[in-house]
XYZ file of C-alpha atoms in Angstrom:
566
model
C 5.549 -28.417 -23.252
C 2.124 -28.375 -24.803
C -0.342 -25.943 -23.274
C -3.700 -27.683 -22.698
C -6.797 -25.725 -23.536
C -7.792 -25.303 -19.888
C -4.418 -23.925 -18.738
C -4.879 -20.391 -20.156
C -8.418 -20.351 -18.805
C -7.241 -21.396 -15.337
C -4.448 -18.825 -15.526
C -6.867 -16.033 -16.431
C -9.081 -17.016 -13.507
C -6.153 -16.692 -11.101
C -5.114 -13.417 -12.703
C -8.586 -11.898 -12.436
C -9.004 -12.959 -8.821
C -5.617 -11.541 -7.849
C -6.362 -8.290 -9.683
C -9.675 -7.989 -7.847
C -8.306 -8.933 -4.412
C -9.285 -6.091 -2.062
C -6.287 -4.890 -0.062
C -7.707 -1.585 1.104
C -6.867 -1.844 4.806
C -3.427 -0.701 5.941
C -2.456 -3.969 7.631
C 1.129 -5.048 8.279
C 1.408 -7.214 5.176
C -0.680 -5.079 2.838
C 2.114 -3.259 0.957
C 4.077 -6.429 0.211
C 0.879 -8.129 -0.908
C 0.007 -5.219 -3.211
C 3.417 -5.478 -4.859
C 3.096 -9.243 -5.160
C -0.383 -8.997 -6.644
C 0.731 -6.374 -9.164
C 3.730 -8.496 -10.153
C 1.533 -11.575 -10.637
C -0.963 -9.702 -12.800
C 1.802 -8.090 -14.856
C 3.611 -11.374 -15.442
C 0.430 -13.165 -16.474
C -0.468 -10.362 -18.884
C 3.028 -9.601 -20.148
C 4.518 -13.071 -20.348
C 2.583 -16.168 -19.314
C -0.528 -15.834 -21.450
C 1.364 -14.520 -24.526
C 3.965 -17.286 -24.215
C 1.331 -20.001 -23.802
C -0.382 -18.762 -26.966
C 2.881 -18.948 -28.923
C 5.483 -21.336 -27.534
C 7.672 -20.908 -30.637
C 7.892 -17.114 -30.456
C 11.384 -15.530 -30.384
C 13.353 -15.771 -27.146
C 12.957 -12.502 -25.230
C 16.184 -11.755 -23.396
C 15.918 -8.887 -20.924
C 19.190 -7.207 -19.990
C 18.816 -5.679 -16.549
C 20.964 -4.419 -13.709
C 21.939 -1.524 -11.489
C 22.584 2.063 -12.502
C 25.862 2.413 -14.373
C 26.452 -1.342 -14.618
C 26.860 -1.109 -18.389
C 23.628 -2.679 -19.615
C 23.155 -0.415 -22.626
C 26.834 -0.681 -23.597
C 26.552 -4.473 -23.441
C 23.434 -4.489 -25.653
C 25.105 -2.204 -28.199
C 28.224 -4.379 -28.145
C 26.245 -7.598 -28.624
C 24.464 -6.102 -31.636
C 27.653 -4.505 -32.947
C 26.168 -1.039 -33.505
C 24.668 1.606 -31.174
C 20.964 0.834 -30.746
C 20.280 2.196 -27.256
C 21.557 5.321 -25.494
C 24.254 4.813 -22.890
C 26.511 6.989 -20.772
C 27.129 8.239 -17.271
C 24.814 11.199 -17.792
C 21.815 8.906 -18.257
C 20.868 7.603 -14.808
C 17.731 5.913 -16.112
C 16.401 4.539 -19.357
C 13.487 6.729 -20.385
C 11.856 3.945 -22.331
C 12.959 0.339 -22.777
C 14.550 -0.593 -26.104
C 13.844 -3.941 -27.769
C 16.197 -5.014 -30.544
C 15.292 -7.954 -32.760
C 15.722 -9.373 -36.251
C 13.562 -7.687 -38.895
C 11.993 -11.105 -39.440
C 10.801 -11.135 -35.807
C 9.558 -7.545 -35.719
C 5.907 -8.597 -36.273
C 6.129 -10.792 -33.156
C 6.856 -7.721 -31.017
C 5.084 -4.900 -32.879
C 1.648 -5.864 -31.600
C 0.492 -6.336 -28.026
C 1.407 -10.005 -27.695
C 4.193 -9.181 -25.233
C 4.011 -6.256 -22.792
C 0.591 -5.110 -24.029
C 0.612 -2.082 -21.721
C 3.523 -0.422 -23.538
C 2.836 1.388 -26.823
C 5.315 0.582 -29.598
C 7.424 3.282 -31.223
C 10.062 3.046 -33.938
C 12.708 5.482 -35.120
C 13.645 6.823 -31.694
C 12.695 6.980 -28.010
C 8.995 7.401 -27.315
C 9.164 8.454 -23.681
C 7.518 6.934 -20.610
C 4.912 4.260 -21.221
C 6.386 3.189 -24.573
C 8.605 0.430 -25.903
C 11.091 1.417 -28.595
C 11.265 -1.329 -31.221
C 14.543 -1.483 -33.180
C 14.729 -4.144 -35.933
C 18.373 -4.845 -36.835
C 19.790 -7.413 -39.292
C 22.729 -8.028 -36.949
C 20.371 -9.815 -34.528
C 19.616 -13.437 -35.537
C 16.031 -14.583 -35.943
C 14.664 -16.206 -32.815
C 16.376 -13.790 -30.420
C 15.381 -10.389 -29.024
C 17.359 -8.186 -26.643
C 15.569 -5.738 -24.366
C 17.504 -2.996 -22.570
C 15.557 -2.410 -19.350
C 15.587 0.555 -16.936
C 17.801 0.388 -13.882
C 16.483 -1.826 -11.090
C 17.725 0.764 -8.564
C 16.645 3.847 -10.488
C 16.024 7.009 -8.516
C 12.653 7.171 -10.285
C 10.132 4.796 -8.701
C 8.197 4.307 -11.947
C 11.377 3.138 -13.663
C 12.115 0.656 -10.875
C 8.598 -0.700 -11.231
C 8.990 -0.924 -15.015
C 12.319 -2.732 -14.650
C 10.685 -5.331 -12.391
C 7.796 -5.683 -14.841
C 10.148 -6.225 -17.792
C 12.164 -8.811 -15.906
C 8.900 -10.638 -15.233
C 8.236 -10.707 -18.984
C 11.588 -12.291 -19.882
C 12.269 -15.776 -21.182
C 15.873 -15.190 -20.155
C 17.446 -12.686 -17.783
C 20.915 -11.373 -18.495
C 21.752 -9.585 -15.275
C 24.636 -7.122 -15.414
C 26.608 -6.136 -12.334
C 30.138 -4.867 -11.761
C 33.236 -6.002 -9.899
C 32.691 -3.118 -7.482
C 28.999 -3.768 -6.817
C 28.240 -7.463 -7.278
C 27.791 -7.959 -3.517
C 25.298 -5.070 -3.159
C 21.845 -5.838 -1.770
C 19.857 -4.728 -4.836
C 21.419 -7.198 -7.300
C 20.855 -10.057 -4.907
C 17.248 -9.091 -4.298
C 16.718 -9.356 -8.056
C 18.662 -12.618 -8.310
C 16.625 -14.141 -5.481
C 13.484 -13.194 -7.381
C 14.850 -15.043 -10.403
C 15.581 -18.068 -8.241
C 12.085 -18.029 -6.701
C 10.453 -17.885 -10.132
C 12.723 -20.454 -11.767
C 13.747 -17.966 -14.452
C 16.554 -18.895 -16.842
C 19.432 -16.641 -15.842
C 22.835 -15.447 -16.960
C 25.000 -13.071 -14.942
C 27.495 -10.716 -16.580
C 30.233 -9.478 -14.258
C 31.336 -6.258 -15.905
C 34.354 -3.978 -15.465
C 36.586 -6.523 -13.791
C 40.237 -5.500 -13.462
C 42.173 -7.996 -15.577
C 44.487 -8.881 -12.713
C 41.521 -9.769 -10.472
C 39.423 -11.682 -13.001
C 39.934 -15.164 -11.581
C 39.544 -14.126 -7.940
C 36.385 -12.014 -8.414
C 34.767 -14.526 -10.737
C 35.392 -17.335 -8.278
C 33.935 -15.311 -5.416
C 30.776 -14.469 -7.359
C 30.390 -18.077 -8.531
C 30.505 -19.182 -4.904
C 27.846 -16.666 -3.956
C 25.601 -17.864 -6.778
C 26.032 -21.460 -5.693
C 25.187 -20.696 -2.081
C 22.090 -18.825 -3.273
C 20.880 -21.858 -5.217
C 21.783 -20.279 -8.559
C 24.647 -22.524 -9.622
C 22.841 -23.218 -12.903
C 23.141 -19.552 -13.908
C 25.633 -18.833 -16.677
C 28.439 -16.531 -15.515
C 30.296 -14.308 -17.967
C 33.149 -11.985 -17.099
C 33.872 -8.782 -18.997
C 37.228 -7.268 -18.196
C 37.686 -3.542 -17.882
C 39.146 -2.504 -21.239
C 39.054 0.723 -23.264
C 35.912 1.070 -25.395
C 36.194 1.252 -29.154
C 33.591 3.594 -30.621
C 31.486 3.194 -27.480
C 31.533 -0.601 -27.763
C 33.249 -3.277 -25.707
C 36.147 -5.068 -27.350
C 34.811 -7.921 -29.524
C 36.753 -10.574 -27.623
C 35.114 -9.498 -24.367
C 31.556 -10.020 -25.622
C 32.260 -12.964 -27.936
C 31.378 -15.652 -25.322
C 28.046 -13.977 -24.501
C 27.215 -13.353 -28.157
C 28.113 -16.905 -29.110
C 25.903 -18.359 -26.396
C 22.901 -16.185 -27.299
C 23.289 -16.795 -31.034
C 23.539 -20.507 -30.330
C 20.215 -20.398 -28.489
C 18.671 -18.549 -31.427
C 19.935 -21.149 -33.877
C 19.045 -24.249 -31.860
C 15.299 -24.609 -31.565
C 15.538 -27.322 -28.922
C 17.930 -25.316 -26.767
C 15.734 -22.264 -27.122
C 12.662 -24.321 -26.225
C 14.460 -25.647 -23.143
C 15.096 -22.102 -21.901
C 11.475 -21.151 -22.540
C 10.253 -24.287 -20.793
C 12.406 -23.619 -17.733
C 11.191 -20.050 -17.317
C 7.578 -20.795 -18.204
C 7.258 -23.731 -15.831
C 9.160 -21.835 -13.141
C 6.847 -18.833 -13.422
C 3.748 -21.037 -13.368
C 5.009 -23.017 -10.388
C 5.844 -19.828 -8.483
C 2.248 -18.646 -8.672
C 1.075 -21.017 -5.958
C 3.330 -19.417 -3.353
C 2.896 -15.879 -4.648
C -0.886 -16.050 -4.849
C -0.831 -17.792 -1.474
C 0.866 -14.720 -0.024
C -1.873 -12.545 -1.486
C -4.516 -14.868 -0.033
C -2.807 -14.692 3.376
C -2.887 -10.903 3.153
C -6.599 -11.075 2.339
C -7.076 -13.233 5.451
C -5.244 -10.547 7.403
C -7.521 -7.925 5.880
C -10.568 -9.976 6.809
C -9.375 -10.323 10.412
C -8.675 -6.600 10.636
C -12.103 -5.780 9.187
C -13.827 -8.020 11.732
C -11.908 -6.401 14.584
C -12.778 -2.918 13.369
C -16.413 -3.881 12.924
C -16.529 -5.490 16.373
C -15.089 -2.327 17.909
C -17.809 -0.189 16.341
C -20.516 -2.667 17.297
C -19.326 -2.812 20.908
C -19.181 0.970 21.246
C -22.665 1.492 19.869
C -24.101 -1.512 21.731
C -22.815 0.046 24.958
C -24.446 3.310 23.914
C -27.756 1.505 23.422
C -27.398 -0.114 26.845
C -26.639 3.245 28.445
C -29.697 4.804 26.828
C -31.794 1.885 28.036
C -30.446 2.378 31.554
C -30.993 6.111 31.346
C -34.599 5.618 30.202
C -35.486 2.962 32.761
C -33.583 4.354 35.727
C -35.344 7.663 36.143
C -32.229 9.706 35.446
C -34.196 11.921 33.076
C -36.689 12.866 35.769
C -34.492 15.601 37.123
C -33.965 19.267 36.549
C -36.281 20.823 34.019
C -38.344 17.644 33.524
C -38.942 17.230 37.257
C -39.849 20.884 37.618
C -42.358 20.685 34.787
C -43.778 17.431 36.142
C -44.289 18.948 39.562
C -46.019 21.929 37.958
C -48.181 19.558 35.984
C -49.189 17.126 38.733
C -47.945 18.387 42.068
C -49.915 21.627 41.910
C -53.119 19.857 40.889
C -53.177 21.541 37.472
C -53.666 18.289 35.608
C -56.274 16.987 38.090
C -58.346 20.104 37.651
C -58.134 19.798 33.860
C -59.249 16.189 34.095
C -62.218 17.028 36.265
C -63.613 19.794 34.102
C -63.818 20.153 30.349
C -64.455 23.823 31.063
C -61.137 24.025 32.857
C -59.438 22.283 29.934
C -61.040 24.741 27.512
C -59.952 27.621 29.752
C -56.341 26.401 29.697
C -56.376 26.241 25.917
C -57.900 29.692 25.571
C -55.423 31.158 28.053
C -52.505 29.586 26.222
C -53.787 30.858 22.887
C -54.282 34.394 24.166
C -51.080 34.686 26.202
C -48.816 32.604 23.985
C -47.772 30.499 26.961
C -47.786 26.698 26.525
C -49.973 24.561 28.713
C -48.390 22.585 31.593
C -48.637 19.411 29.482
C -46.820 21.101 26.632
C -44.161 22.361 29.044
C -43.656 18.829 30.309
C -43.469 17.162 26.900
C -41.128 19.880 25.697
C -38.811 19.282 28.644
C -38.944 15.531 27.989
C -38.093 16.081 24.334
C -35.049 18.159 25.238
C -33.887 15.714 27.908
C -34.263 12.580 25.795
C -32.617 14.201 22.767
C -29.695 15.298 24.973
C -29.316 11.731 26.281
C -29.298 10.333 22.747
C -26.720 12.840 21.574
C -24.443 12.310 24.582
C -24.373 8.553 24.078
C -23.955 8.840 20.318
C -21.040 11.231 20.848
C -19.474 8.851 23.346
C -19.858 5.889 20.977
C -18.276 7.795 18.075
C -15.359 8.931 20.215
C -14.819 5.431 21.583
C -14.975 3.825 18.134
C -12.484 6.265 16.646
C -10.159 5.853 19.619
C -10.231 2.057 19.403
C -9.721 2.129 15.629
C -6.513 4.131 16.066
C -5.064 1.195 18.018
C -6.220 -1.500 15.560
C -4.544 -2.571 12.285
C -5.863 -0.454 9.436
C -7.984 1.733 11.683
C -6.061 4.999 11.578
C -5.779 4.965 7.803
C -9.469 4.148 7.517
C -10.365 7.151 9.649
C -8.160 9.284 7.426
C -8.556 13.035 7.324
C -12.118 12.747 8.698
C -10.970 11.337 12.047
C -12.063 14.387 14.052
C -15.470 14.533 12.389
C -16.017 10.803 12.880
C -15.173 11.166 16.577
C -18.376 13.184 17.006
C -21.989 12.702 15.999
C -22.820 13.570 12.434
C -24.007 17.173 11.886
C -27.610 16.172 11.245
C -27.890 13.935 14.303
C -29.273 16.538 16.767
C -32.223 17.369 14.542
C -32.783 13.697 13.685
C -32.820 12.833 17.406
C -35.234 15.665 18.243
C -37.477 14.613 15.361
C -37.535 11.006 16.561
C -38.422 12.078 20.092
C -41.269 14.245 18.799
C -42.503 11.379 16.656
C -42.309 9.107 19.676
C -44.377 11.510 21.730
C -46.980 11.585 18.983
C -46.968 7.793 18.928
C -47.572 7.722 22.697
C -50.636 9.916 22.251
C -51.841 7.535 19.535
C -51.378 4.624 21.933
C -53.463 6.402 24.547
C -56.195 7.103 21.980
C -56.156 3.479 20.818
C -56.326 2.247 24.392
C -59.435 4.317 24.978
C -61.188 3.157 21.825
C -64.387 1.869 23.387
C -67.258 4.317 23.489
C -67.385 4.912 27.221
C -63.634 5.254 27.730
C -63.296 7.443 24.651
C -65.865 9.859 26.030
C -64.150 10.084 29.383
C -60.706 10.364 27.801
C -61.899 13.149 25.529
C -63.293 14.946 28.531
C -60.160 14.463 30.647
C -57.556 15.191 27.943
C -55.457 12.895 25.775
C -52.417 15.158 26.037
C -52.474 14.992 29.812
C -52.896 11.207 29.823
C -50.088 10.884 27.291
C -47.798 13.049 29.422
C -48.359 10.762 32.399
C -47.491 7.720 30.272
C -44.306 9.425 29.044
C -43.199 10.174 32.575
C -44.052 6.616 33.636
C -41.674 5.339 30.943
C -38.763 6.958 32.798
C -39.963 6.330 36.323
C -39.152 2.691 37.074
C -36.924 -0.144 35.916
C -39.559 -2.690 36.838
C -42.561 -1.363 34.973
C -45.709 -0.036 36.600
C -47.637 -1.956 39.198
C -50.591 -0.484 41.043
C -49.704 2.671 42.908
C -46.156 1.618 43.935
C -44.365 4.112 41.720
C -43.677 7.538 43.098
C -41.885 9.697 40.623
C -38.432 11.088 41.458
C -38.198 13.703 44.171
C -41.247 12.464 46.088
C -43.707 13.696 43.494
C -47.168 12.240 43.974
C -48.334 9.209 41.953
C -51.829 10.674 41.762
C -51.583 11.105 37.997
C -50.834 7.460 37.518
C -53.658 6.349 39.785
C -56.123 8.546 37.960
C -54.955 7.143 34.627
C -55.330 3.591 35.979
C -58.840 4.444 37.084
C -59.567 5.621 33.560
C -57.889 2.864 31.497
C -57.197 0.051 33.959
C -54.080 -1.140 35.765
C -52.982 -3.631 33.075
C -53.619 -1.140 30.312
C -51.367 1.467 31.924
C -48.547 -1.082 32.390
C -48.947 -2.104 28.759
C -48.918 1.500 27.574
C -45.728 2.302 29.476
C -43.962 -0.877 28.285
C -44.953 -0.339 24.680
C -43.956 3.327 24.811
C -40.588 2.427 26.368
C -39.859 -0.232 23.726
C -40.840 2.172 20.963
C -38.449 4.811 22.299
C -35.575 2.340 22.639
C -36.153 1.039 19.116
C -36.002 4.577 17.777
C -32.801 5.160 19.735
C -31.323 1.943 18.309
C -32.202 3.097 14.810
C -30.510 6.441 15.342
C -27.354 4.812 16.688
C -27.312 2.271 13.890
C -27.450 5.119 11.393
C -24.499 6.741 13.170
C -22.538 3.469 13.239
C -23.047 3.072 9.505
C -20.548 5.897 8.995
C -17.902 3.495 10.293
C -19.405 0.372 8.741
C -19.412 1.994 5.297
C -15.667 2.593 5.498
C -15.038 -1.013 6.433
C -17.286 -2.272 3.641
C -15.474 -0.140 1.071
C -12.053 -1.517 2.036
C -12.640 -5.016 3.369
C -12.593 -8.209 1.288
C -15.866 -9.870 0.416
C -16.613 -13.150 2.128
C -14.817 -16.041 0.439
C -12.210 -13.909 -1.366
C -9.185 -15.738 0.066
C -10.866 -19.101 -0.419
C -11.558 -18.191 -4.050
C -7.892 -17.304 -4.593
C -6.747 -20.630 -3.169
C -9.345 -22.563 -5.119
C -8.327 -20.898 -8.398
C -4.667 -21.599 -7.638
C -5.432 -25.267 -6.990
C -7.286 -25.483 -10.313
C -4.291 -23.886 -12.047
C -1.908 -26.396 -10.450
C -4.096 -29.241 -11.731
C -4.072 -27.738 -15.237
C -0.270 -27.393 -15.110
C 0.116 -31.044 -14.112
C -2.165 -32.075 -16.934
C -0.016 -30.246 -19.481
C 3.434 -30.996 -18.078
């Protein structure tokens, strides 16, 4: 196989897209997809790109298997001298050991293969390292790597074992007569089959009297699993000599491996099988990642729709509360009746002296004017409405998220806080209501801009006129028309009629409509700010638009590059 120039480039594109695939939502397929994505990235970095850059590099043979299967003993026996620690007291390999010919040491001393593992010589280097052991007993063209146990009690060692197997040109998988039917070995063997990896299986510790029977049974299992092409070697249970297997027991395995090292074409055939198998497997593996991204995208849209629906309902409820007159009760109604029903406002309109007297009295006694009482009550009532609906929307969003894929994890430890309005919402709502009231007064001033109206409005009181407009905003769902509106509780519409006499019927309707729309827009802005607490969490975890499509497109380009170089 000759690697065309565009194949490594296409492979890097797939690798980078898989590495960047956002899988932040706890959907059903997320964990499997994370493992698949990590395995793809590791294999591209550790094996595919290095092998494509150097097709003639030594054959990397990874010896893997379950705890206590005899991997390290087999490696030592194949070399003929102890090169890697073994024994029942060592449940895991602290760091993998790579044994090669001194002539091939430069091929493995850099970061060409397994670039994430630092090289050490002269002894174990601990976690995160690869112990390199050059030995003249190993022929040039062959390297043996003793990997950690695939079923290690230490998760990091299990992950490292899987990573090393993904970096192999050839797997030599070691199992025992007592454990060859266990689930873990077959999970690993199925992975080899899916990736098209060149494979040999060593059946270790077989009682001599059961050799034929056990070997036949395992061969049948391999055939049924689609692994009939795998080489099967049997090592009988015999006494060790100096910690090594008897020479006759390892001679068939050693002869086969040394033959591969000596025959360039045979070695190239093994490399070709594994390389093409790994490349071909990427389409399905990356496809699974892309499917998980689709799942993430669907979950993100559902979570976003839940938040949007909750806050849209809150906006609708505020709109209904504003238009339906529900606010004109209690304290607001009492203050309105004081303001209009007792004639206080009419007297202040009719006499600038009376208006000046009210101001002086308020200044001397510290009591607010009736208009100030009314606007204060409106501020409190509207702010309470905004907070109640914002609280309800937050609680509803959090409750719905708990029932949706990824929602509970996205809420996390802040779930209780997110179920309520943010701490600064009450003050923000009160501030917006005060600003709205100021804007209403500005509207009244603007409406009375001509010289005659301005004079009369100044005489009658902008604050009083503004208060009437504010109350009118909450008084009717159909807007204002003539004198048809009587405020809740039978309160007189005299204030409205007087304002219409001052500014005109159409002007009053316009003022009330504009004031209502302004208030609702401010409410929408407040709720949108509250909803952003949820939206920000979705944005941080959800895939960007086109992520899955980009993965599939890059995979298709890689497949085309593979065909071009096959």
